[in-house]
Short mmCIF file of C-alpha atoms in Angstrom, two decimals:
data_model
loop_
_atom_site.label_atom_id
_atom_site.label_comp_id
_atom_site.label_asym_id
_atom_site.label_seq_id
_atom_site.Cartn_x
_atom_site.Cartn_y
_atom_site.Cartn_z
CA MET U 1 177.76 68.35 -24.79
CA THR U 2 177.40 71.02 -22.15
CA LEU U 3 176.15 70.60 -18.60
CA LEU U 4 173.00 72.44 -19.66
CA GLU U 5 172.31 69.88 -22.42
CA ALA U 6 173.07 66.78 -20.31
CA LYS U 7 170.30 64.29 -19.60
CA ARG U 8 168.86 63.91 -16.12
CA ARG U 9 169.97 61.34 -13.58
CA GLY U 10 173.28 60.36 -15.08
CA PRO U 11 176.88 60.42 -13.88
CA LEU U 12 178.94 62.94 -15.86
CA ARG U 13 182.61 63.82 -16.06
CA ILE U 14 183.65 67.44 -16.56
CA VAL U 15 185.82 67.46 -19.67
CA ARG U 16 186.58 71.12 -20.27
CA ILE U 17 185.93 74.48 -18.71
CA PRO U 18 186.75 76.97 -21.46
CA ASP U 19 187.86 80.26 -19.95
CA GLU U 20 189.82 81.31 -16.88
CA ARG U 21 186.96 83.16 -15.17
CA THR U 22 184.55 80.23 -15.55
CA ARG U 23 187.26 77.84 -14.32
CA ALA U 24 187.76 80.01 -11.22
CA GLN U 25 184.00 80.05 -10.50
CA CYS U 26 183.81 76.27 -10.83
CA THR U 27 186.84 75.73 -8.60
CA ARG U 28 185.15 77.76 -5.84
CA ILE U 29 182.20 75.36 -5.82
CA GLY U 30 184.36 72.21 -6.00
CA MET U 31 184.02 71.40 -9.69
CA HIS U 32 187.10 71.08 -11.90
CA GLU U 33 188.16 69.36 -15.11
CA GLY U 34 188.10 65.60 -14.53
CA ALA U 35 185.63 65.81 -11.63
CA THR U 36 182.56 63.58 -11.60
CA VAL U 37 179.12 65.07 -10.98
CA ASP U 38 175.69 63.42 -10.83
CA SER U 39 172.15 64.18 -11.89
CA ALA U 40 172.17 67.24 -14.06
CA GLU U 41 168.62 68.56 -14.08
CA VAL U 42 167.27 71.93 -15.12
CA LEU U 43 165.10 73.58 -12.49
CA GLY U 44 162.17 75.21 -14.26
CA GLY U 45 164.11 77.04 -16.95
CA GLY U 46 166.51 78.42 -14.36
CA PRO U 47 169.68 76.98 -12.84
CA VAL U 48 170.98 73.44 -13.31
CA LEU U 49 171.09 71.23 -10.21
CA VAL U 50 174.11 68.92 -9.96
CA ARG U 51 175.33 66.69 -7.17
CA ARG U 52 179.01 66.42 -6.34
CA ARG U 53 179.77 63.97 -3.54
CA ASN U 54 177.22 64.86 -0.83
CA GLN U 55 176.49 68.39 -2.01
CA GLU U 56 173.73 69.68 -4.24
CA ILE U 57 174.90 72.68 -6.23
CA CYS U 58 172.78 74.99 -8.38
CA VAL U 59 174.79 76.26 -11.33
CA GLY U 60 173.47 79.22 -13.32
CA ARG U 61 172.36 78.56 -16.91
CA GLN U 62 175.09 80.69 -18.45
CA LEU U 63 177.82 78.95 -16.43
CA ALA U 64 176.31 75.49 -17.09
CA GLY U 65 176.16 76.25 -20.82
CA SER U 66 179.92 76.78 -20.92
CA ILE U 67 180.97 73.61 -19.01
CA LEU U 68 181.65 70.66 -21.34
CA VAL U 69 180.82 67.20 -19.94
CA GLU U 70 180.72 63.58 -21.08
CA PRO U 71 178.50 60.79 -19.73
CA LEU U 72 180.22 58.00 -17.84
CA ALA U 73 179.63 54.49 -19.15
CA GLY U 74 177.78 51.95 -17.02
CA ASP U 75 175.77 52.29 -13.85
CA SER U 76 178.68 52.80 -11.50
CA CYS U 77 180.12 56.18 -10.76
CA GLY U 78 183.51 55.21 -12.20
CA PRO U 79 187.03 54.79 -10.87
CA ALA U 80 187.22 58.40 -9.71
CA CYS U 81 184.50 57.78 -7.10
CA PRO U 82 185.84 58.14 -3.55
CA LEU U 83 183.35 55.46 -2.46
CA ALA U 84 184.40 52.87 -5.07
CA ALA U 85 186.90 51.22 -2.70
CA VAL U 86 184.41 51.12 0.18
CA PRO U 87 182.59 47.78 0.50
CA VAL U 88 178.83 47.30 0.86
CA GLU U 89 178.28 50.26 3.23
CA CYS U 90 178.37 52.68 0.28
CA GLY U 91 175.37 50.99 -1.37
CA ARG U 92 172.83 53.21 0.36
CA ARG U 93 174.63 56.37 -0.61
CA HIS U 94 174.88 55.26 -4.24
CA ARG U 95 171.20 54.32 -4.46
CA ARG U 96 170.30 57.66 -2.94
CA PHE U 97 171.89 59.43 -5.91
CA GLY U 98 170.47 57.07 -8.54
CA ARG U 99 173.50 54.79 -8.92
CA ARG U 100 173.60 51.08 -8.24
CA THR U 101 176.59 49.11 -7.02
#
Protein backbone atom coordinates (compact mmCIF):
# COMPACT_ATOMS: atom_id res chain seq x y z
CA MET A 1 0.00 0.00 0.00
CA THR A 2 1.14 3.56 -0.55
CA LEU A 3 1.39 6.32 2.03
CA LEU A 4 -1.61 7.94 0.36
CA GLU A 5 -3.72 4.79 0.89
CA ALA A 6 -2.64 4.16 4.50
CA LYS A 7 -5.21 4.34 7.28
CA ARG A 8 -5.15 7.15 9.81
CA ARG A 9 -3.49 6.99 13.21
CA GLY A 10 -1.25 4.01 12.67
CA PRO A 11 2.49 3.40 12.83
CA LEU A 12 3.90 2.64 9.39
CA ARG A 13 7.27 1.49 8.08
CA ILE A 14 8.53 2.83 4.75
CA VAL A 15 9.23 -0.24 2.62
CA ARG A 16 10.20 1.16 -0.76
CA ILE A 17 10.74 4.48 -2.45
CA PRO A 18 10.73 3.66 -6.16
CA ASP A 19 12.82 6.18 -8.06
CA GLU A 20 15.99 8.14 -7.36
CA ARG A 21 14.38 11.59 -7.45
CA THR A 22 11.62 10.61 -5.01
CA ARG A 23 14.21 8.97 -2.74
CA ALA A 24 16.25 12.20 -2.73
CA GLN A 25 13.15 14.28 -1.84
CA CYS A 26 12.29 11.92 1.02
CA THR A 27 15.85 11.94 2.35
CA ARG A 28 15.75 15.74 2.56
CA ILE A 29 12.75 15.57 4.89
CA GLY A 30 14.16 12.73 7.01
CA MET A 31 12.23 9.80 5.55
CA HIS A 32 14.06 6.80 4.10
CA GLU A 33 13.46 3.11 3.46
CA GLY A 34 13.10 1.35 6.81
CA ALA A 35 12.08 4.53 8.67
CA THR A 36 9.00 4.51 10.89
CA VAL A 37 6.36 7.22 10.52
CA ASP A 38 3.09 7.78 12.38
CA SER A 39 -0.42 8.94 11.63
CA ALA A 40 -0.84 9.18 7.91
CA GLU A 41 -3.85 11.39 7.32
CA VAL A 42 -5.00 13.18 4.20
CA LEU A 43 -5.65 16.88 4.70
CA GLY A 44 -8.77 17.78 2.75
CA GLY A 45 -7.85 16.16 -0.54
CA GLY A 46 -4.43 17.80 -0.45
CA PRO A 47 -1.17 16.73 1.16
CA VAL A 48 -0.70 13.80 3.55
CA LEU A 49 0.34 14.65 7.12
CA VAL A 50 2.82 12.24 8.70
CA ARG A 51 4.74 12.40 11.96
CA ARG A 52 8.35 11.32 12.16
CA ARG A 53 9.82 11.54 15.66
CA ASN A 54 8.75 15.00 16.87
CA GLN A 55 8.12 16.53 13.45
CA GLU A 56 4.92 16.85 11.49
CA ILE A 57 5.60 16.72 7.77
CA CYS A 58 3.16 17.43 4.95
CA VAL A 59 3.95 15.27 1.94
CA GLY A 60 2.38 16.13 -1.42
CA ARG A 61 -0.17 13.69 -2.84
CA GLN A 62 1.98 12.73 -5.80
CA LEU A 63 5.01 12.01 -3.60
CA ALA A 64 2.86 10.15 -1.02
CA GLY A 65 1.33 8.04 -3.79
CA SER A 66 4.75 6.74 -4.77
CA ILE A 67 6.01 5.80 -1.26
CA LEU A 68 5.25 2.17 -0.36
CA VAL A 69 4.57 1.48 3.34
CA GLU A 70 3.49 -1.39 5.59
CA PRO A 71 1.62 -1.16 8.90
CA LEU A 72 3.54 -2.15 12.01
CA ALA A 73 1.96 -4.87 14.13
CA GLY A 74 0.78 -4.10 17.66
CA ASP A 75 0.31 -0.85 19.51
CA SER A 76 3.97 -0.10 20.08
CA CYS A 77 6.06 1.79 17.63
CA GLY A 78 8.39 -1.17 17.10
CA PRO A 79 12.04 -1.92 17.75
CA ALA A 80 13.21 0.92 15.51
CA CYS A 81 11.73 3.50 17.90
CA PRO A 82 14.43 5.64 19.50
CA LEU A 83 12.24 5.88 22.62
CA ALA A 84 11.75 2.11 23.03
CA ALA A 85 14.73 1.79 25.40
CA VAL A 86 13.63 4.77 27.49
CA PRO A 87 11.63 3.80 30.60
CA VAL A 88 8.32 5.31 31.69
CA GLU A 89 9.22 8.93 30.78
CA CYS A 90 8.46 8.23 27.11
CA GLY A 91 4.83 7.32 27.91
CA ARG A 92 3.57 10.87 27.48
CA ARG A 93 5.25 11.29 24.15
CA HIS A 94 3.84 7.99 22.88
CA ARG A 95 0.30 8.80 24.00
CA ARG A 96 0.59 12.18 22.32
CA PHE A 97 1.09 10.47 18.96
CA GLY A 98 -1.61 7.84 19.50
CA ARG A 99 0.63 4.99 20.70
CA ARG A 100 0.46 3.27 24.05
CA THR A 101 3.36 1.76 25.94
